[in-house]
PDB file of C-alpha atoms in Angstrom:
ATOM      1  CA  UNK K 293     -52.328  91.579  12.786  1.00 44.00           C
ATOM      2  CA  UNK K 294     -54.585  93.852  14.438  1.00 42.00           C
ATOM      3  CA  UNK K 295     -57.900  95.629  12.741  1.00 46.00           C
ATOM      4  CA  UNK K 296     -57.744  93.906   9.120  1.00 44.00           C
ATOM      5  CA  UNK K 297     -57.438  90.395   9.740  1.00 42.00           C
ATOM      6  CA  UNK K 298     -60.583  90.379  11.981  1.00 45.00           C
ATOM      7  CA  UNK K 299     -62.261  92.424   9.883  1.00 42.00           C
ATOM      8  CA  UNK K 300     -61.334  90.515   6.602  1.00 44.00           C
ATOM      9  CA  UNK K 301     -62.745  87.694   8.232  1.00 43.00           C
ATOM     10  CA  UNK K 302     -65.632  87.921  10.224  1.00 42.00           C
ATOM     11  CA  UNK K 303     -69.036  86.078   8.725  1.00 39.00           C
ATOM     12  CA  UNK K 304     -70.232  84.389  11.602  1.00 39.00           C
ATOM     13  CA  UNK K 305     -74.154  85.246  12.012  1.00 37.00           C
ATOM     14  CA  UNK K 306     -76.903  82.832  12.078  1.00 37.00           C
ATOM     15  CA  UNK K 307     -80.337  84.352  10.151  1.00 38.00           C
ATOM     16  CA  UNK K 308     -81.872  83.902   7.557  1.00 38.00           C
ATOM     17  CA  UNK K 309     -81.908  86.261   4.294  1.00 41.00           C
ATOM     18  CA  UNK K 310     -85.162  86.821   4.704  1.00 40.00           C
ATOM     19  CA  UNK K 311     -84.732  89.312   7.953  1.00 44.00           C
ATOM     20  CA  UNK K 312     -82.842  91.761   5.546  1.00 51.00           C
ATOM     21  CA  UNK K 313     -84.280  94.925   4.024  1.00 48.00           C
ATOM     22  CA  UNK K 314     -83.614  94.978   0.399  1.00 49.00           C
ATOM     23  CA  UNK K 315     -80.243  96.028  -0.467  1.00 51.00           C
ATOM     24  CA  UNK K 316     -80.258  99.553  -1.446  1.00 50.00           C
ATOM     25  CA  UNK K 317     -77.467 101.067  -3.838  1.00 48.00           C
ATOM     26  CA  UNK K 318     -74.370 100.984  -1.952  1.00 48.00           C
ATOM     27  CA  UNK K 319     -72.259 104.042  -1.474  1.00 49.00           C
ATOM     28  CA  UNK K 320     -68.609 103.796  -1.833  1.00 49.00           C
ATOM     29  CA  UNK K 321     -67.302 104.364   1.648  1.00 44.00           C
ATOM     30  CA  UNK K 322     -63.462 105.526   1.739  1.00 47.00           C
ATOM     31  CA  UNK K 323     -60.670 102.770   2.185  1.00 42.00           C
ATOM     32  CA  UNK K 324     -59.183 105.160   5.089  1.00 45.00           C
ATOM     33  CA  UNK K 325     -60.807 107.405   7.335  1.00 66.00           C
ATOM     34  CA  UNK K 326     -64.395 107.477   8.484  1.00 80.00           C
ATOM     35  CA  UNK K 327     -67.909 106.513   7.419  1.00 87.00           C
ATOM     36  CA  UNK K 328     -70.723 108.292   8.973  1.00 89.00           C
ATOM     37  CA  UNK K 329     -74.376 108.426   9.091  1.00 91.00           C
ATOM     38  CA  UNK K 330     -77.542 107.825  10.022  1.00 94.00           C
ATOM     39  CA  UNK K 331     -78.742 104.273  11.289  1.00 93.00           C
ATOM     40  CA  UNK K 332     -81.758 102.968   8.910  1.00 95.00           C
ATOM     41  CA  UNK K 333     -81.576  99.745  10.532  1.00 91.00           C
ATOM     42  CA  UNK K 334     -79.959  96.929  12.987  1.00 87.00           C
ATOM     43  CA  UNK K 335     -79.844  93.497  12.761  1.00 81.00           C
ATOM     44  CA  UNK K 336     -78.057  91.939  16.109  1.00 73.00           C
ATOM     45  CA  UNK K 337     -76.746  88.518  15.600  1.00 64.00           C
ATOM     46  CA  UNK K 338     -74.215  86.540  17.954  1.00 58.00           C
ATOM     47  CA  UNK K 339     -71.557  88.796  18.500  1.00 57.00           C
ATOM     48  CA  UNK K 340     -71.513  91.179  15.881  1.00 65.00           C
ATOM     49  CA  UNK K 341     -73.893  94.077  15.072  1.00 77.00           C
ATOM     50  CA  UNK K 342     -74.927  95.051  11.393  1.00 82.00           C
ATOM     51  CA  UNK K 343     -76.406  98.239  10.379  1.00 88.00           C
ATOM     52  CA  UNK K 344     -77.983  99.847   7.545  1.00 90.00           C
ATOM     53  CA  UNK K 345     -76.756 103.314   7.229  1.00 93.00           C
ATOM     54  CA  UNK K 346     -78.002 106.307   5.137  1.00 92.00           C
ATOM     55  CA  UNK K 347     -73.983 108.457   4.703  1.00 90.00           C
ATOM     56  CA  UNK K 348     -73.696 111.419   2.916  1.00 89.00           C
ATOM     57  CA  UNK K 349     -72.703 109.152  -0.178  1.00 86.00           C
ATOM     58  CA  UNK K 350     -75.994 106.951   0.181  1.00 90.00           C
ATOM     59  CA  UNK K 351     -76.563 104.224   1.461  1.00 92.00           C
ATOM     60  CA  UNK K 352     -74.481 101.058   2.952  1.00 90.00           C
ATOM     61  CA  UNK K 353     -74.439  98.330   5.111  1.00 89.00           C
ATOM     62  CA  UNK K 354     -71.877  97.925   8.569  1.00 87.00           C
ATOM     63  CA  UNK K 355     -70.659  95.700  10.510  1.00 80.00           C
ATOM     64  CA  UNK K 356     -68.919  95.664  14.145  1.00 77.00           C
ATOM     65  CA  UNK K 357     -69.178  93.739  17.265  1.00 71.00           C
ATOM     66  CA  UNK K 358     -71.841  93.586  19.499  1.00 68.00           C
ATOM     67  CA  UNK K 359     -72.670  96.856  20.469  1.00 76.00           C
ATOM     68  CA  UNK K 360     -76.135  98.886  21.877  1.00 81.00           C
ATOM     69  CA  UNK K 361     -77.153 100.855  18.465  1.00 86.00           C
ATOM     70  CA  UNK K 362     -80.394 102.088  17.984  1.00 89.00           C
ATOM     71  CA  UNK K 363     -82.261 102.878  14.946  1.00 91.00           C
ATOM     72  CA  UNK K 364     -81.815 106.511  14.175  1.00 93.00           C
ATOM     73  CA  UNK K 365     -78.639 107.215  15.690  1.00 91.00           C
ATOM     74  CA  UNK K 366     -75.765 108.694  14.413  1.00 91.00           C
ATOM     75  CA  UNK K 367     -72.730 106.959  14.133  1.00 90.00           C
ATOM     76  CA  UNK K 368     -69.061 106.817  12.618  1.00 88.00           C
ATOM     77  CA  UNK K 369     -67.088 103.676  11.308  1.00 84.00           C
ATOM     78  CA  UNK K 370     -63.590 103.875  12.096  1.00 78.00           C
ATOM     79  CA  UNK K 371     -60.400 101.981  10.378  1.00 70.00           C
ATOM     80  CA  UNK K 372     -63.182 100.904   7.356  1.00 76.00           C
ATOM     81  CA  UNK K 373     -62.789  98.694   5.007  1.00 75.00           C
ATOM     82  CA  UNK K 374     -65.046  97.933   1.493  1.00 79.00           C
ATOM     83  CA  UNK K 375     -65.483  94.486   0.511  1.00 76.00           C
ATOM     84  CA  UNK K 376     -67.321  94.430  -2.673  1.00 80.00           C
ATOM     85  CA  UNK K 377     -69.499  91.446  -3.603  1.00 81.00           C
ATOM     86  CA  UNK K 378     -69.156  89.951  -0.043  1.00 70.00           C
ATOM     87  CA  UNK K 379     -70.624  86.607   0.151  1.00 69.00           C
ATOM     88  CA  UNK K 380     -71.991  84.935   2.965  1.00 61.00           C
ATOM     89  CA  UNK K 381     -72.444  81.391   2.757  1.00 59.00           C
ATOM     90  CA  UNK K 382     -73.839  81.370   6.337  1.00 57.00           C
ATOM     91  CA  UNK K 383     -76.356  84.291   5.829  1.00 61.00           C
ATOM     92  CA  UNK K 384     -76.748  83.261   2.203  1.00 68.00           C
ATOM     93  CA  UNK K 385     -76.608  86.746   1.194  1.00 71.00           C
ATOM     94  CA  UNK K 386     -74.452  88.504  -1.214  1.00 80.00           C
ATOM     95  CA  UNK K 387     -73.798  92.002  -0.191  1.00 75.00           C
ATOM     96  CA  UNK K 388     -73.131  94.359  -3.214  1.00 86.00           C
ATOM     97  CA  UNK K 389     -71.070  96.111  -0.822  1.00 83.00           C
ATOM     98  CA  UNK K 390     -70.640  96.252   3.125  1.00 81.00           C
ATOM     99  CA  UNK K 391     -67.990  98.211   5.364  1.00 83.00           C
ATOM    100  CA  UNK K 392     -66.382  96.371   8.164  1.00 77.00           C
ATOM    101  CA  UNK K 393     -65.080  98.893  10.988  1.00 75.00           C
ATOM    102  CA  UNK K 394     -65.302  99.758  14.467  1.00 75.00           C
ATOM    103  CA  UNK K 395     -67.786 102.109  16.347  1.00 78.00           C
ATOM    104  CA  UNK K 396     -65.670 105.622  16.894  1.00 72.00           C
ATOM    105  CA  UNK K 397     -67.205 108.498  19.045  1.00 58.00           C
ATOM    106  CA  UNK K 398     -68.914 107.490  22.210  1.00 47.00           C
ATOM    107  CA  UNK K 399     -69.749 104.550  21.343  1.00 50.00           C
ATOM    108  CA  UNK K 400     -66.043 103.326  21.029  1.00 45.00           C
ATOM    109  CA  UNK K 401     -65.390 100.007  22.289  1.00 43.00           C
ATOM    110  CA  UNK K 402     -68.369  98.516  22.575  1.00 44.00           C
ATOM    111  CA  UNK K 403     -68.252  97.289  18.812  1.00 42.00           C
ATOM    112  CA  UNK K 404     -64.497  97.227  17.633  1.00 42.00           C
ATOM    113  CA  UNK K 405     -63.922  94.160  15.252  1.00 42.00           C
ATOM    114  CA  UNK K 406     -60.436  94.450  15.105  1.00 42.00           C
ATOM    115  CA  UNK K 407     -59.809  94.593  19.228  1.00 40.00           C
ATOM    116  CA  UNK K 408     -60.612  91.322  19.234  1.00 44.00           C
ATOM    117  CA  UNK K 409     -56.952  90.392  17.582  1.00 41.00           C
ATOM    118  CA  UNK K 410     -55.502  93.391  19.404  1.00 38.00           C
ATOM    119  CA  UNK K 411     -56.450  92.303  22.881  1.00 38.00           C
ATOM    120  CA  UNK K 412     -56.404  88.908  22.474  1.00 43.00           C
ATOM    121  CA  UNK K 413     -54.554  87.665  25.851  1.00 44.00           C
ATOM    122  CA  UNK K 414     -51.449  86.043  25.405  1.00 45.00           C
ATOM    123  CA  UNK K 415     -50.014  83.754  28.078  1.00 46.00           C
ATOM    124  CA  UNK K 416     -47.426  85.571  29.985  1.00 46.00           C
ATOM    125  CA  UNK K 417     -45.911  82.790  32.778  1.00 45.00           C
ATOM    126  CA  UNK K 418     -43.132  80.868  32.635  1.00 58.00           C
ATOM    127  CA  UNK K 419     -41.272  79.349  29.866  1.00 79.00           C
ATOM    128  CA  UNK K 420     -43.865  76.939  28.303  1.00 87.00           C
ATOM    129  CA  UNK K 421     -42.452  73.224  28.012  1.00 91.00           C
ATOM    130  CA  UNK K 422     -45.062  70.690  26.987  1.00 94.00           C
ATOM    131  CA  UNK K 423     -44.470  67.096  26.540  1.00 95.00           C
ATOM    132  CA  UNK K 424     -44.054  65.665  22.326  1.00 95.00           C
ATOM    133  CA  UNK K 425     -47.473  63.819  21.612  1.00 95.00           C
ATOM    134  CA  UNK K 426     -47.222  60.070  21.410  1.00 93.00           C
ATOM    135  CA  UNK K 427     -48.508  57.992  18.671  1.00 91.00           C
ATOM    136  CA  UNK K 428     -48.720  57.984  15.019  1.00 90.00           C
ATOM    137  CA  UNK K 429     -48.693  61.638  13.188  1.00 95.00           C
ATOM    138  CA  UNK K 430     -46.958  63.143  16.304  1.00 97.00           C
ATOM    139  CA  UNK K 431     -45.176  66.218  15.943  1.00 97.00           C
ATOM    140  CA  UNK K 432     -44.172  69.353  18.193  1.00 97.00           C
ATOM    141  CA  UNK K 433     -44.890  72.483  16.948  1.00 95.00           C
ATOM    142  CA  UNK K 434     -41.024  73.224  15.287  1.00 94.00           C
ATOM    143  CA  UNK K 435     -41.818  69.913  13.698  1.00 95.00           C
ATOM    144  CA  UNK K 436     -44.825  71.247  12.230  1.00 96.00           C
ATOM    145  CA  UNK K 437     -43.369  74.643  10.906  1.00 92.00           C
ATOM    146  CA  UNK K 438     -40.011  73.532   9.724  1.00 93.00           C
ATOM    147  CA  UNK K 439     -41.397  70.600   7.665  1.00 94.00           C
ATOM    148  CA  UNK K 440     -44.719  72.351   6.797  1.00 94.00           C
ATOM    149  CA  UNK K 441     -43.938  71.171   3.072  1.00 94.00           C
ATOM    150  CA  UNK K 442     -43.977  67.764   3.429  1.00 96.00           C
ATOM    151  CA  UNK K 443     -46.669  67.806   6.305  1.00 97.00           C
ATOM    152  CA  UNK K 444     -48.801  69.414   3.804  1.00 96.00           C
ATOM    153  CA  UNK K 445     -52.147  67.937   3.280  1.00 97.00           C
ATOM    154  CA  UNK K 446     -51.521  65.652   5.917  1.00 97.00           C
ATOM    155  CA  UNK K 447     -52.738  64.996   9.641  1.00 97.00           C
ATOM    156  CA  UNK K 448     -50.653  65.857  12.549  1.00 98.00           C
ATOM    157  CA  UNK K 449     -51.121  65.740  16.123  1.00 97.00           C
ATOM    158  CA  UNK K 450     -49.240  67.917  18.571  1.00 97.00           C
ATOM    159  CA  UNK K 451     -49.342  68.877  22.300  1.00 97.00           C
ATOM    160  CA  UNK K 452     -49.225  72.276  23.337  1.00 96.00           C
ATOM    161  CA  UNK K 453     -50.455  75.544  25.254  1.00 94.00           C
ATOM    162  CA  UNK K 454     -53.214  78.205  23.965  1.00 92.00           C
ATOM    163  CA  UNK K 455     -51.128  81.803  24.173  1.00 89.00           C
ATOM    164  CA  UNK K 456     -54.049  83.185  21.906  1.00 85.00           C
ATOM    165  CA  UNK K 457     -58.206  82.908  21.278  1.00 84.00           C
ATOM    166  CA  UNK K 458     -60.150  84.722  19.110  1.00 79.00           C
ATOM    167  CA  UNK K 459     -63.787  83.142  18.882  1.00 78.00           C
ATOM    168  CA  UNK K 460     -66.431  83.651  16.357  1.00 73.00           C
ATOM    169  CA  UNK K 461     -64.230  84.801  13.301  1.00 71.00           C
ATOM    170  CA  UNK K 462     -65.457  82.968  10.003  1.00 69.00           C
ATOM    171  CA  UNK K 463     -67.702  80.296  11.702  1.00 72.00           C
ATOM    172  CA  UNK K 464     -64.370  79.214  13.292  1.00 82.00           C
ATOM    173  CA  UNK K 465     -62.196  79.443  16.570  1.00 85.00           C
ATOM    174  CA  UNK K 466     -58.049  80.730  15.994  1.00 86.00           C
ATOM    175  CA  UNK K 467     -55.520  79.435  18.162  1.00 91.00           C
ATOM    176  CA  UNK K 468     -51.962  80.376  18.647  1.00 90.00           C
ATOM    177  CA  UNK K 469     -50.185  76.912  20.138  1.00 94.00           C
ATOM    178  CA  UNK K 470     -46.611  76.871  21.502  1.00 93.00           C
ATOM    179  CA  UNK K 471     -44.819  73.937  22.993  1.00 95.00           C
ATOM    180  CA  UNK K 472     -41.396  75.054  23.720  1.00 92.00           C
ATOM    181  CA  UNK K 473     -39.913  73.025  20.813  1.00 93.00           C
ATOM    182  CA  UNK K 474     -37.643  75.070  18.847  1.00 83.00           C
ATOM    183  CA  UNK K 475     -36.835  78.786  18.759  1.00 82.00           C
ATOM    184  CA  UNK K 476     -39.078  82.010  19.337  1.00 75.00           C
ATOM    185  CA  UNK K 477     -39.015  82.143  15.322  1.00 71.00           C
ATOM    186  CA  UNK K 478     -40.900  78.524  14.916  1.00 78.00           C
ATOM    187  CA  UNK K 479     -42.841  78.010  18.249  1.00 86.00           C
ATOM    188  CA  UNK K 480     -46.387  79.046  17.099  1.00 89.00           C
ATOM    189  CA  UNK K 481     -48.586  77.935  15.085  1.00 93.00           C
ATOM    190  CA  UNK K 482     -51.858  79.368  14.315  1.00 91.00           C
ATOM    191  CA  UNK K 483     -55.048  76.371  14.732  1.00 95.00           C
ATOM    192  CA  UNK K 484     -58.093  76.648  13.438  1.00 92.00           C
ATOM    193  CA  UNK K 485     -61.218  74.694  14.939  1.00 94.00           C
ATOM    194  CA  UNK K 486     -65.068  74.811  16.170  1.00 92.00           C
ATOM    195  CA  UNK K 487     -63.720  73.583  19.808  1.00 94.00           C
ATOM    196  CA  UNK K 488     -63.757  76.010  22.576  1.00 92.00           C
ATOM    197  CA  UNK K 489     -60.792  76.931  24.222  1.00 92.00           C
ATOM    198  CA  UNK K 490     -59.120  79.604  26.611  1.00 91.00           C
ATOM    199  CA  UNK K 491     -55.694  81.182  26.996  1.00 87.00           C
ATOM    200  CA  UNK K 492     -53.459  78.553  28.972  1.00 90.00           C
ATOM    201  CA  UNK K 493     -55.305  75.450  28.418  1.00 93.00           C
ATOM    202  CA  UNK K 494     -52.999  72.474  27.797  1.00 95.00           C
ATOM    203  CA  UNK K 495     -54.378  70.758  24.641  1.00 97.00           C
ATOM    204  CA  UNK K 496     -53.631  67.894  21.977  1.00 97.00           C
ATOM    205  CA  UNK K 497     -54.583  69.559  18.582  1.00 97.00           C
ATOM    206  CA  UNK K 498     -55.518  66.775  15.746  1.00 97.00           C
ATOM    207  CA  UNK K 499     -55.279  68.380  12.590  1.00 97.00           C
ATOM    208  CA  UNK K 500     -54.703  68.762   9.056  1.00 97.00           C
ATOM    209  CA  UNK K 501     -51.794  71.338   8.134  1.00 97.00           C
ATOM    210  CA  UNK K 502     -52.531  73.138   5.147  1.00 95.00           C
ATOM    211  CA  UNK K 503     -49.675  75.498   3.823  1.00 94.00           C
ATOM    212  CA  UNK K 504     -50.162  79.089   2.153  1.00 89.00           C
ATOM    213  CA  UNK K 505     -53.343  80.417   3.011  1.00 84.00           C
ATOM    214  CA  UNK K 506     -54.123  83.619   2.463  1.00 75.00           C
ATOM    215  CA  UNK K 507     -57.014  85.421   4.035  1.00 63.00           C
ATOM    216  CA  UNK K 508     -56.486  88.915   2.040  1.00 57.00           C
ATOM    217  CA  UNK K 509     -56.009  92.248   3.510  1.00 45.00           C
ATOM    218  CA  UNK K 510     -51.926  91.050   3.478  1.00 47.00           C
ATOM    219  CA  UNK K 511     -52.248  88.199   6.311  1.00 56.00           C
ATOM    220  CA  UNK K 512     -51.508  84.901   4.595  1.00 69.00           C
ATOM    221  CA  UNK K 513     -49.335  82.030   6.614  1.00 80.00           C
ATOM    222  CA  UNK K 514     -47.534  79.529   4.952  1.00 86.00           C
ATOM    223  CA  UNK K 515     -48.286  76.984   7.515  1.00 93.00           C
ATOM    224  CA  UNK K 516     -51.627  76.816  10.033  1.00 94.00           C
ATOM    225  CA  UNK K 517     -53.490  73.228  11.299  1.00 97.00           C
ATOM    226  CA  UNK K 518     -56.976  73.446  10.311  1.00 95.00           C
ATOM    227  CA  UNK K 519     -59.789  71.006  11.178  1.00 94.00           C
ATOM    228  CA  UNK K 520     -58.672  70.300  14.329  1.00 96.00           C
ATOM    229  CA  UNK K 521     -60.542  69.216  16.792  1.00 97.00           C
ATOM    230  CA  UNK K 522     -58.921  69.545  20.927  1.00 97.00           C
ATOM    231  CA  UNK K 523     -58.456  67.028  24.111  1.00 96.00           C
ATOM    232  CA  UNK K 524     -56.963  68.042  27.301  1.00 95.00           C
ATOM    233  CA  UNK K 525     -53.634  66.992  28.761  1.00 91.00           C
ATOM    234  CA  UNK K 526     -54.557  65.586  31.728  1.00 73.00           C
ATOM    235  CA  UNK K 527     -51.772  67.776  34.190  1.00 64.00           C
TER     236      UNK K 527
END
């Protein structure tokens, strides 16, 4: 899960529709290769960067991470891919068309979407062993996997360690959580939240597990806790 799942989920900017330009007719940017042009326009918001491009085809909108573009340069969008009709609830826009990619050239790696799966740190210590979660709706993470079809729907609460955090990705946080329970196959499950965490912290997710979700671009799970909110386990 490296460039697309990012990519096929990043919304998360805060402005209004009002600081857009009005949406010109979009070109139709290849599913592989590159998209290249000329910068029109840039709209900075948290951490990603949107831009208005004028390509050989026309023109289109962008998006990547954070990164120091200026109007009138020339850029090229590597690993793109077209979402047509993109919606975003947050920016209350509906984009007729929009590449998601990441900066190639020079300006590589100061705006790649999908490095932020792809270098997401992973804990890398020793064996991880955290304590079951007391009290009603307590499971360990095996518990969670192995009976994700009865669990579905339902609250759960389980102790465990962040090996993975990717921030900022659809309004929400994504955790990987592993608590020793069970084998390598069913010790991690994928939490999503709005609380703040960082690789290693010892938390007690409260959830809801939800079963089959697919997010497109081929990365669906057929288990995940969502709506969790996070505590600390006091060491």
């Amino acid at each position: 899960m490296k460039q697309l799942f990012a990519i096929s989920l990043i919304a998360a900017a805060s402005f209004t529709s009002s600081a857009w330009a009005a949406q010109p007719p979009a070109a139709k940017p290849p599913v592989s290769g590159v998209v290249s042009g000329e910068v029109l326009e840039v709209k900075d918001v948290e951490i990603y960067t949107y831009l208005r491009l004028k390509t050989k085809d026309g023109e289109t909108w962008a998006a990547v991470s954070t990164a120091a573009v200026k109007k009138g340069a020339m850029v090229t969008i590597e690993n793109p891919v077209v979402m047509n009709n993109f919606e975003s609830k947050t920016l209350k826009k509906t984009f007729p068309s929009i590449v998601f990619g990441s900066l190639g050239g020079a300006a590589a790696g100061q705006g790649t979407l999908g490095s932020k799966m792809a270098m997401a740190k992973v804990a890398d210590s020793a064996p991880i062993k955290v304590a079951k979660a007391s009290g009603s709706n307590a499971y360990t993470v095996a518990d969670i996997i192995s009976k994700a079809v009865q669990l579905k729907d339902k609250p759960v609460k389980v102790n465990g360690q962040v090996v993975k955090y990717n921030a900022g990705i659809m309004g929400k946080n994504w955790i990987h959580l592993r608590d020793g329970s069970g084998t390598p196959a069913n010790n991690d499950v994928l939490v999503t939240t709005a609380a703040p965490a960082k690789v290693g912290d010892l938390v007690t997710v409260s959830g809801v597990v939800r079963n089959d979700k697919d997010f497109g671009a081929g990365y669906s799970y057929k288990v995940l806790v969502e709506e969790a909110t996070l505590s600390p386990i006091q060491k």
